[in-house]
Coordinates of C-alpha atoms and ligand atoms in Angstrom, one line a residue:
X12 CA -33.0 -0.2 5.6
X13 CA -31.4 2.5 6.8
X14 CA -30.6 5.7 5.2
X15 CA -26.9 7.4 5.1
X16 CA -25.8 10.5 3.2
X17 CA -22.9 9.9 1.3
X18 CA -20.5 13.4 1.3
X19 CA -19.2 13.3 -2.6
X20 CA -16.7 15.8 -0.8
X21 CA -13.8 14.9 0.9
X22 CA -13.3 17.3 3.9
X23 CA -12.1 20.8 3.0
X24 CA -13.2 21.4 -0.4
X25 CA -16.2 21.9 -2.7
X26 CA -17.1 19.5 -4.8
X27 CA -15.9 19.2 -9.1
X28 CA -13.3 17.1 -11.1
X29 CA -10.8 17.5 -13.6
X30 CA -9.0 15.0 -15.5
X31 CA -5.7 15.1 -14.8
X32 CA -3.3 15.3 -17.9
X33 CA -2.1 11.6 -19.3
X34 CA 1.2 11.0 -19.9
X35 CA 2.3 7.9 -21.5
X36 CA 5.9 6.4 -21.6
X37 CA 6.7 4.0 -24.4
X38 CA 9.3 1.5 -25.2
X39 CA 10.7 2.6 -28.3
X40 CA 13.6 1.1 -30.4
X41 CA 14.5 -1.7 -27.7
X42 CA 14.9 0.9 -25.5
X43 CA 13.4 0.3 -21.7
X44 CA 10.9 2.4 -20.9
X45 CA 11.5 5.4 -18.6
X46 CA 10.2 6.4 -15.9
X47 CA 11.2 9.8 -14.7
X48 CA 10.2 11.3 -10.9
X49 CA 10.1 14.8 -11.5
X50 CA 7.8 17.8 -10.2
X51 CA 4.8 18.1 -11.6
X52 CA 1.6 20.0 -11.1
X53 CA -1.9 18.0 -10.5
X54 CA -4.8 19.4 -10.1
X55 CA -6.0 17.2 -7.0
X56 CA -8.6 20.0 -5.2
X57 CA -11.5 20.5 -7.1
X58 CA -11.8 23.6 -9.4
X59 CA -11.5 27.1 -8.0
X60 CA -8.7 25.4 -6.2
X61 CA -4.6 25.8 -7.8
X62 CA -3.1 22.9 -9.0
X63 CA -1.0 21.3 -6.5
X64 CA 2.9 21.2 -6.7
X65 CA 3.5 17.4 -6.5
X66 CA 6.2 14.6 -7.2
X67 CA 4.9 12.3 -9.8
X68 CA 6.3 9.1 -11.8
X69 CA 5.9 10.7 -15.7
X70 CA 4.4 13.9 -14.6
X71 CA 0.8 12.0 -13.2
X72 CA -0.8 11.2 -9.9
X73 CA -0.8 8.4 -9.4
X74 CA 2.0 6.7 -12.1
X75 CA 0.6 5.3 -14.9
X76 CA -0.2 2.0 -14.0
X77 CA 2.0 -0.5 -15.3
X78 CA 0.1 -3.8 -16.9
X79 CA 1.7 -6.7 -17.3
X80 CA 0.8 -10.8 -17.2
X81 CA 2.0 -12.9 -14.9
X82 CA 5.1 -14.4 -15.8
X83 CA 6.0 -11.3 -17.4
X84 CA 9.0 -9.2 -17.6
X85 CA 9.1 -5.3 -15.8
X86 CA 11.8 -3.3 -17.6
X87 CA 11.6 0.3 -16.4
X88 CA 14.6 2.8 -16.4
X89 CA 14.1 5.4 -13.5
X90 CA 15.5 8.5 -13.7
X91 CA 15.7 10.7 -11.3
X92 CA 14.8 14.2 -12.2
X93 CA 14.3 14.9 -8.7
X94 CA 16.5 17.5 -6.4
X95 CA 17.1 14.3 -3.6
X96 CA 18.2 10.5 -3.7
X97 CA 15.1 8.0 -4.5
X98 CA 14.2 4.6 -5.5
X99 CA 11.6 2.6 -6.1
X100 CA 10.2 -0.5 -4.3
X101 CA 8.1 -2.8 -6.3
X102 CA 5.5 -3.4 -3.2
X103 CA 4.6 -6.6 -2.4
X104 CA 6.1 -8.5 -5.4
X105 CA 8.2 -11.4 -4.6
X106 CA 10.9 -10.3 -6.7
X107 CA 14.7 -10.8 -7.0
X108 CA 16.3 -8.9 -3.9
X109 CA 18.1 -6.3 -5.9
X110 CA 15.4 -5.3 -7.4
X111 CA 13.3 -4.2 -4.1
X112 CA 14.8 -1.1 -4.2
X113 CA 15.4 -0.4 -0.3
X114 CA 17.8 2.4 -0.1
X115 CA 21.0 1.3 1.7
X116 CA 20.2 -2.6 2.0
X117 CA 19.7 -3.7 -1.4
X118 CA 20.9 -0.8 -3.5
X119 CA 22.2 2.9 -3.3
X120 CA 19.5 5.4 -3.5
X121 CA 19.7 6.7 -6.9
X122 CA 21.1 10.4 -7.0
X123 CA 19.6 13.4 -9.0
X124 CA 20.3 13.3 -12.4
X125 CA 21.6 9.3 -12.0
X126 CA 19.5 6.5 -13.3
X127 CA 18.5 3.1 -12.4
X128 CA 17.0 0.0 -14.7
X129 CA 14.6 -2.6 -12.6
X130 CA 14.1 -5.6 -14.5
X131 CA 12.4 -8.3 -12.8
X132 CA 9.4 -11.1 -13.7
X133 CA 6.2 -10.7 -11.7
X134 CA 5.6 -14.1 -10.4
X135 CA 1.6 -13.4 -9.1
X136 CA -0.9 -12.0 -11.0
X137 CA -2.7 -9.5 -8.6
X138 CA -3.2 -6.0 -7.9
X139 CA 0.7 -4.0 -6.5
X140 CA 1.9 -1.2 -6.6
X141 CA 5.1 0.9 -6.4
X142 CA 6.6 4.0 -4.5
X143 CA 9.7 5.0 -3.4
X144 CA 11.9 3.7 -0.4
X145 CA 14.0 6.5 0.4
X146 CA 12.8 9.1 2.5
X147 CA 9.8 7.5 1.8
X148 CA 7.6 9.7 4.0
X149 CA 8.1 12.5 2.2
X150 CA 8.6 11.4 -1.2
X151 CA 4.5 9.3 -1.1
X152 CA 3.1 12.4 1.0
X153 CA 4.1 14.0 -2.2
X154 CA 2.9 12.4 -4.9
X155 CA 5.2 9.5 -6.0
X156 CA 3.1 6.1 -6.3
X157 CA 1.8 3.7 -9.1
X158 CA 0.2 0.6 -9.7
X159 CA 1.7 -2.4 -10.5
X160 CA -1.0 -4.6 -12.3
X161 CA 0.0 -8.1 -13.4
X162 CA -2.8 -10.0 -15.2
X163 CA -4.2 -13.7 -14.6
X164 CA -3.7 -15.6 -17.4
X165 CA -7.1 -16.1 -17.8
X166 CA -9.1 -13.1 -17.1
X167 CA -11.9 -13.3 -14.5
X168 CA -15.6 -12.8 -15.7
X169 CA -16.1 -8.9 -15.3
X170 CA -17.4 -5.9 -17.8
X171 CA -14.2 -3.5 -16.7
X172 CA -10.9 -3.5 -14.5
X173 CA -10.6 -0.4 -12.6
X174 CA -7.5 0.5 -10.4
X175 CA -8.6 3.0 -7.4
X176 CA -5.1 4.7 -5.9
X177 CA -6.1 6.2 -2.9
X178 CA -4.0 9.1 -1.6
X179 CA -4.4 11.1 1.0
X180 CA -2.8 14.4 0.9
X181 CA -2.4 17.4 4.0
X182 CA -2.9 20.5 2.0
X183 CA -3.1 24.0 3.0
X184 CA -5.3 26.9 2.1
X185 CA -3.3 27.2 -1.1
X186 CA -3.8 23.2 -2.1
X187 CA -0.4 22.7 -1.4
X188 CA 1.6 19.9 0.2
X189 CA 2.2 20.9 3.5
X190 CA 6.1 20.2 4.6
X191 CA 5.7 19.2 8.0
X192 CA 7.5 15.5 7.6
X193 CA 9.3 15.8 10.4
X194 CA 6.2 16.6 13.2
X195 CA 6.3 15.2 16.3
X196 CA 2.7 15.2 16.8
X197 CA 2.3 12.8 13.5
X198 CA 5.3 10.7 14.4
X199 CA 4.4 9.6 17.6
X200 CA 0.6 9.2 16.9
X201 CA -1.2 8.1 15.1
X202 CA 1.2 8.9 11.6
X203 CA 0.7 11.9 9.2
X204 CA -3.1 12.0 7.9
X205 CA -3.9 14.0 5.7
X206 CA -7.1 16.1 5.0
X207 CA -8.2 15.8 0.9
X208 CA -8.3 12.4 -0.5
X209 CA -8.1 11.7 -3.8
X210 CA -8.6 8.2 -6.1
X211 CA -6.8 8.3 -9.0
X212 CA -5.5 11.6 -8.9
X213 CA -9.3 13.3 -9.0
X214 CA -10.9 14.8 -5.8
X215 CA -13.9 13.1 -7.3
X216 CA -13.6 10.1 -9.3
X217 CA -16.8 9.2 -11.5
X218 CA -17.6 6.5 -14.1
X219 CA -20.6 6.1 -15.2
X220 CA -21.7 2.7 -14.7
X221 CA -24.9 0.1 -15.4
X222 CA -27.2 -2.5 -14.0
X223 CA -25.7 -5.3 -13.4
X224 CA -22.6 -4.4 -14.9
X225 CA -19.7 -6.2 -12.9
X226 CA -17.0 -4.1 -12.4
X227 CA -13.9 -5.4 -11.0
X228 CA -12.3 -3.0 -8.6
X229 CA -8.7 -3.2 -7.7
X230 CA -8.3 -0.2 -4.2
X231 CA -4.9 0.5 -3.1
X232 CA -4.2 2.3 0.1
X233 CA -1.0 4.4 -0.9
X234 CA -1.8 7.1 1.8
X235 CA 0.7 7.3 4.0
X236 CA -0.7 6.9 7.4
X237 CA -4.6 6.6 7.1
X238 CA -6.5 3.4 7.5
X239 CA -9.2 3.0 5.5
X240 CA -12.5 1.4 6.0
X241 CA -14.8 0.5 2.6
X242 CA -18.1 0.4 2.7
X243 CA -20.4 0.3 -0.1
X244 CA -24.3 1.2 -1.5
X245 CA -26.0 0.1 -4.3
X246 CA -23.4 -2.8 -5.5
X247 CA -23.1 -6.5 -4.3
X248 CA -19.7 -7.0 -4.1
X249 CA -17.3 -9.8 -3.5
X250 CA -13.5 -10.0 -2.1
X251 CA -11.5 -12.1 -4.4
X252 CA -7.9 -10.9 -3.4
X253 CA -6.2 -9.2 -0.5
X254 CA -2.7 -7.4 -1.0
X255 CA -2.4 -9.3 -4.5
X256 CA -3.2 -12.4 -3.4
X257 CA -6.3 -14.5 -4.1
X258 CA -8.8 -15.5 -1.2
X259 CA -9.5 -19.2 -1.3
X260 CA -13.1 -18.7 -0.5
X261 CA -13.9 -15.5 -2.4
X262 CA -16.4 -13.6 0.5
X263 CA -19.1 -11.4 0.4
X264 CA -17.9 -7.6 1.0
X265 CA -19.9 -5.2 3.2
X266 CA -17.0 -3.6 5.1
X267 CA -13.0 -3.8 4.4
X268 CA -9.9 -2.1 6.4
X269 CA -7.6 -1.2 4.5
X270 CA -4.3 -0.2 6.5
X271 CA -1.9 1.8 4.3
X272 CA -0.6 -0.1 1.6
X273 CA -2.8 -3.1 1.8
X274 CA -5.0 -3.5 -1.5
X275 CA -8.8 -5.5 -1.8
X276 CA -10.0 -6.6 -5.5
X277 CA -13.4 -6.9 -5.0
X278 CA -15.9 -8.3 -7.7
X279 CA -19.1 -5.6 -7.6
X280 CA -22.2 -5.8 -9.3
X281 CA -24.1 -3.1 -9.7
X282 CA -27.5 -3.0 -8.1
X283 CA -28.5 0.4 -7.9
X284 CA -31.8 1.4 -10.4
X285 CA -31.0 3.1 -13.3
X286 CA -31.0 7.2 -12.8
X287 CA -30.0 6.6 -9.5
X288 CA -26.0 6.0 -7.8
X289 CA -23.8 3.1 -7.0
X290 CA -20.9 4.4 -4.4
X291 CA -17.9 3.0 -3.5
X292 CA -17.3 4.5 0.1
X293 CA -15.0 5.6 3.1
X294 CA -16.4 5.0 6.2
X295 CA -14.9 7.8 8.5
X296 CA -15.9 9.1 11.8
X297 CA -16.9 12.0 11.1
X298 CA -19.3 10.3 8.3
X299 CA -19.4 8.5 4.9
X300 CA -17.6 9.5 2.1
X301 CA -17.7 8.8 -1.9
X302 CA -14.5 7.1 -3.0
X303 CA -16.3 6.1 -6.1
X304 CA -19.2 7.3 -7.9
X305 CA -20.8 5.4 -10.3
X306 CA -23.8 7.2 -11.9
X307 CA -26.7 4.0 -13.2
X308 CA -28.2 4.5 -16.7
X309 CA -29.4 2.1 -18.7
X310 CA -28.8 -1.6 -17.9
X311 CA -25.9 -4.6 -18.6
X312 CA -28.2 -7.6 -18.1
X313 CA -31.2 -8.4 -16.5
X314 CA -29.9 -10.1 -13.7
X315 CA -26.8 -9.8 -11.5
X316 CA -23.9 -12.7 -12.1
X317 CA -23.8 -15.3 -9.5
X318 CA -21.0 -15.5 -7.0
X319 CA -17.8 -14.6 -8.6
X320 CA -15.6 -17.8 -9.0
X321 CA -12.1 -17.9 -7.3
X322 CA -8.8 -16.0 -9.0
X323 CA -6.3 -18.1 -10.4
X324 CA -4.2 -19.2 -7.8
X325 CA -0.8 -17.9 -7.6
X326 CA 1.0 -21.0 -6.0
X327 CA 2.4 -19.6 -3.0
X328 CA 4.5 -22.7 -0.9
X329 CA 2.8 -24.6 1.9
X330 CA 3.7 -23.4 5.3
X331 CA 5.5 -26.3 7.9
X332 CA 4.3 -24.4 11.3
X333 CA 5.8 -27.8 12.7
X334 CA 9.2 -27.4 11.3
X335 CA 8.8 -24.2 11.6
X336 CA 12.2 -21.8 12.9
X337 CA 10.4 -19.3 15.5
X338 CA 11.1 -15.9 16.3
X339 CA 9.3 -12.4 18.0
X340 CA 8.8 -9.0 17.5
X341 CA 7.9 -6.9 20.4
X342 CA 6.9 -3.3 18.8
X343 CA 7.5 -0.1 21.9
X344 CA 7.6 3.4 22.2
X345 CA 5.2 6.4 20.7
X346 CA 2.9 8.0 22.8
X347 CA 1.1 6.4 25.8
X348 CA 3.2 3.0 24.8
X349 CA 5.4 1.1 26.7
X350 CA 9.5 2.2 26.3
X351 CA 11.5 -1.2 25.3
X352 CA 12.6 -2.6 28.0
X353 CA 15.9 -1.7 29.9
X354 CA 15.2 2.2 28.7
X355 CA 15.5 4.7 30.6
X356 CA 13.0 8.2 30.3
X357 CA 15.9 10.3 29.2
X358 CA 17.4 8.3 26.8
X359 CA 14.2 8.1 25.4
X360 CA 13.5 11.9 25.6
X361 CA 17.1 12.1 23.0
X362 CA 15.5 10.0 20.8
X363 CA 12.2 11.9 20.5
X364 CA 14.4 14.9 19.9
X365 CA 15.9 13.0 16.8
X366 CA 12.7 12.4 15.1
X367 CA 13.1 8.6 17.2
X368 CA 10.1 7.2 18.2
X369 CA 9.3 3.8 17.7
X370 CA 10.9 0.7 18.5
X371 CA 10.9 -2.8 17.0
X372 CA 12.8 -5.5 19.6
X373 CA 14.4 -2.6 21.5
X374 CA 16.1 -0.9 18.3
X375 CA 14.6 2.7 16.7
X376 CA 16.1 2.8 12.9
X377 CA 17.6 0.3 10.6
X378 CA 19.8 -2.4 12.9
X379 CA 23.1 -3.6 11.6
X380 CA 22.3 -6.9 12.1
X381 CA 19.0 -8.6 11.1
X382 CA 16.7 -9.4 13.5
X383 CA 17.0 -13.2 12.4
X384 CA 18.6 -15.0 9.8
X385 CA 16.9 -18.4 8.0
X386 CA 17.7 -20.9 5.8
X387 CA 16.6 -20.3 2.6
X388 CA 13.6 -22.5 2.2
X389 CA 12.7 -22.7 5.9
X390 CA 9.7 -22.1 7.2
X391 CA 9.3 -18.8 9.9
X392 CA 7.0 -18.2 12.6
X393 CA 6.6 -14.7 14.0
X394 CA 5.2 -13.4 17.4
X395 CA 4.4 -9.9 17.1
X396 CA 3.6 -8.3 20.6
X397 CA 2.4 -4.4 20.1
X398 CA 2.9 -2.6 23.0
X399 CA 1.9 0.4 22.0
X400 CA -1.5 2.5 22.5
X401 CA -1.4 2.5 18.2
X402 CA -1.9 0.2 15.6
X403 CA 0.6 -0.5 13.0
X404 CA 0.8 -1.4 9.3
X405 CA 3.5 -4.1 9.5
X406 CA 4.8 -5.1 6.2
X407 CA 7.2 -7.8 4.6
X408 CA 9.1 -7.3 2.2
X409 CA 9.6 -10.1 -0.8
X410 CA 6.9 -12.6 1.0
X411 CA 3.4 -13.1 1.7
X412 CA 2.7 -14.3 5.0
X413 CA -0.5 -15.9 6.7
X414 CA -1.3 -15.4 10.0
X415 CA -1.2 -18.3 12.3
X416 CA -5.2 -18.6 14.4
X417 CA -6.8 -20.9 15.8
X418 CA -8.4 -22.8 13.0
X419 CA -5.7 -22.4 10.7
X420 CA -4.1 -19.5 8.6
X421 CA -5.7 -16.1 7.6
X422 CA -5.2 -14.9 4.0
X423 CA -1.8 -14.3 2.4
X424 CA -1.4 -10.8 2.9
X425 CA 2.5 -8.8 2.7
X426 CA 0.6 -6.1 5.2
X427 CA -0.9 -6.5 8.2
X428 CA -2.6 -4.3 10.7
X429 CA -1.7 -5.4 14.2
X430 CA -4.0 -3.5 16.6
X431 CA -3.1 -1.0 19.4
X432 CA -1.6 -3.1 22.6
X433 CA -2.8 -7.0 20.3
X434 CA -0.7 -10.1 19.7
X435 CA -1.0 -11.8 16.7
X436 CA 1.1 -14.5 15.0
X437 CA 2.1 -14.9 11.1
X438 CA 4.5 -17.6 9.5
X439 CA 5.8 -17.5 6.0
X440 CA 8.1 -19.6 3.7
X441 CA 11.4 -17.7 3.5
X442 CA 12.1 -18.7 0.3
X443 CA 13.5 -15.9 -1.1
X444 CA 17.3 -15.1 -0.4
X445 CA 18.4 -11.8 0.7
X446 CA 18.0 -9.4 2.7
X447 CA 14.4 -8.0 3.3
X448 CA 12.5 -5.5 4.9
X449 CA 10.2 -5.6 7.8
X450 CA 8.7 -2.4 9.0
X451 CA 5.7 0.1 9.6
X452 CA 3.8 0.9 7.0
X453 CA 2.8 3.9 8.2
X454 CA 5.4 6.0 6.8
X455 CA 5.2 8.1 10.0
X456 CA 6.3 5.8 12.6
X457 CA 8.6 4.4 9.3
X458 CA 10.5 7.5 9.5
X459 CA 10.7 7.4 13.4
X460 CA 12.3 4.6 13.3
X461 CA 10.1 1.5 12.9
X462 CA 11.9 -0.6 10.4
X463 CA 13.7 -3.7 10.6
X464 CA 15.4 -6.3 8.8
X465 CA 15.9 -10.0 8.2
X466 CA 18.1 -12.1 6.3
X467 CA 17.2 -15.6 4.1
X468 CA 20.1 -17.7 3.7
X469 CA 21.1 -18.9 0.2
X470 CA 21.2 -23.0 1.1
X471 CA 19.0 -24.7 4.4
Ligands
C2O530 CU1 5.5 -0.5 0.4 CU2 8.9 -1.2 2.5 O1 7.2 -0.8 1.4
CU531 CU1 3.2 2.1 12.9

């Protein structure tokens, strides 16, 4: 076995954590709960560092997660106590299309001082979470994101249920959020990555764990550019859902990516011996960080569970790749890419001088028109061919999709990471009418212009 040195620190600073302050919103007299963006302070770099100047759902990072069981209603009322227009987007839910909150396509972004109420039934029990879509960028890179946790009806085996936000923040000297959203560098690379991560809010997050305790663990990757890869030491852990969604064959975990906003709920058992440490880890270049520390002392159970059984299915519909209506997505531009086709060097130098950098079927920004239209019900096969030297986070909105290999379909996922210059294929039901968002996840190459559209019909 070999040995690796796990850095509890993440990059710049020294290590140390401090609770950040809980504040709870309740439902009182039949009124919907609120929930306010506002500024807030959060101390996210570890002591002898300032608290950071962040924007947070109820004054936290992240949100307070929201709980709910499947089937249940989400009544929230936002209001916005920011100084810009936001919204929120209920990520990866497959919710009614005036609820997704995308600014401009399903609703006006909410102005400062205005409020909005989201009401909508989470269908799938599974592991979401929610952010902003308007000047999205900006408005994660500086705190706003929360999980969205709807319960099986029947809970899993497991001792706890711990929700792990990743966010990675680029902080100066000062721990503050550096305003650079508009950087070319980021924008045409590989997106805006930051340099402290924190789970949960904490630049170290710790719980204190035991033998054979099995901990359900519930990551979200709500940086906004940086792709994550988990690793682990001293727990056995399963993957039992990816982006929400349950795995039909639940698999044993040793390393995950995790592209920015794409979620894993692993199933871990503790292995470690007692006095010694269980991590949950980053696997970076530049070495092996702690995501998760869990201390051992004392013991759960003499022996470690067996092999987790499968989650609840959430009763997604059967793909018809025969019947299937087809359609591509060529993704151009950034650097070292190829320019869409037809494109000439100076237009494209205009459009780098706008912020412009990324194209999805020859268009940079949101198109007028979708880039197809389907019958509601019908079944949808996409080509995606990247053309560009960088991988992207594509993501669906209001569907899961599967993509389409050779021995049949990968795991429902509403995110997928398509590799620098790949192909891959995914097909989905599109059986939820409206209009819907397809676009970068990478809030980077989101901003400069990778974003797209498409449009489900309300009868086949
Ligand atoms: Cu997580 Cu279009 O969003
Ligand atoms: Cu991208």
């Amino acid at each position: 076995m070999s040995m690796i040195t796990i850095d509890r620190r993440y990059f710049l600073l020294a290590a140390g954590a401090l609770a950040a302050s809980a504040r709870m919103s309740f439902a009182t007299g039949g009124m919907p709960a609120e929930i306010l963006a506002e500024r807030a302070k959060a101390q996210l770099a570890p002591a002898g560092y300032g608290a950071t100047e962040v924007w947070a759902y109820n004054g936290t990072i992240p949100g307070e997660a929201i709980r709910v069981r499947r089937g249940e209603r989400v009544t929230r009322n936002l209001v916005n106590r920011l100084d810009e227009a936001t919204t929120i987007h209920w990520h990866g839910i497959r919710i009614d299309n005036a609820m997704d909150g995308a600014a401009h396509l399903t609703q006006e972004p909410v102005q400062p001082g205005e409020s909005f109420l989201y009401d909508f039934v989470a269908p799938d029990a599974g592991t979401f979470w929610f952010h902003p879509h308007h000047e999205t960028l900006e408005q994660v890179a500086r705190g706003l994101a929360g999980p969205l946790i709807v319960e099986e009806r029947h809970a899993p085996d497991a001792d706890d249920d711990l929700v792990l936000m990743v966010n990675d923040w680029r902080l100066d000297a000062d721990a503050q959020v550096v305003a650079d959203f508009n950087n070319m560098m980021d924008r045409t690379h590989a997106g805006r990555i930051g340099n402290h991560i924190t789970v949960n809010g904490l630049a170290e997050f710790v719980r204190p764990a035991k033998r054979n305790e099995r901990l359900r663990l519930r990551v979200i990757n709500a940086a906004t550019d940086r792709v994550l890869t988990l690793g682990s030491t001293g727990l056995n852990a399963y993957i039992v859902a990816l982006d929400g969604m349950p795995v039909d064959e639940v698999r044993p975990f040793e390393r995950v990516v995790l592209a920015p906003a794409q979620r894993v709920d692993l199933m871990a058992d503790i292995t470690a011996d007692i006095g010694s440490t269980a991590f949950l880890t980053s696997v970076e270049r530049n070495g092996t960080f702690s995501l998760a520390t869990f201390p051992v002392a004392g013991e759960a159970a003499s022996s470690s569970r067996d092999t987790p059984n499968p989650l609840e299915p959430n009763g997604l519909p059967e793909i018809d790749l025969e019947g299937a209506a087809t359609t591509s997505m060529v993704m151009a531009g950034g650097m070292m890419g190829a320019m869409p086709e037809g494109m000439h060097q100076h237009e494209m130098r205009d459009m780098m001088r706008n912020g412009q950098a990324w194209f999805l079927n020859g268009e940079s920004g949101m198109p007028d028109e979708p880039m197809v239209r389907v019958a509601r019900g019908e079944s949808v096969r996409m080509m995606i061919d990247n053309q560009t030297a960088f991988a992207h986070a594509m993501h669906l909105h209001g569907h899961h999709f599967r993509e389409v290999m050779p021995g049949g379909f990968g795991p429902a996922r509403d995110t997928i990471l398509v590799d620098a210059r790949a192909q891959t294929e995914i097909a989905f039901v599109a059986d939820n009418p409206g209009k819907w968002m397809f676009h970068c996840h990478m809030l980077a190459h989101q901003a400069a212009g990778m974003m797209t559209w498409l449009e489900v019909g309300h009868q086949a």
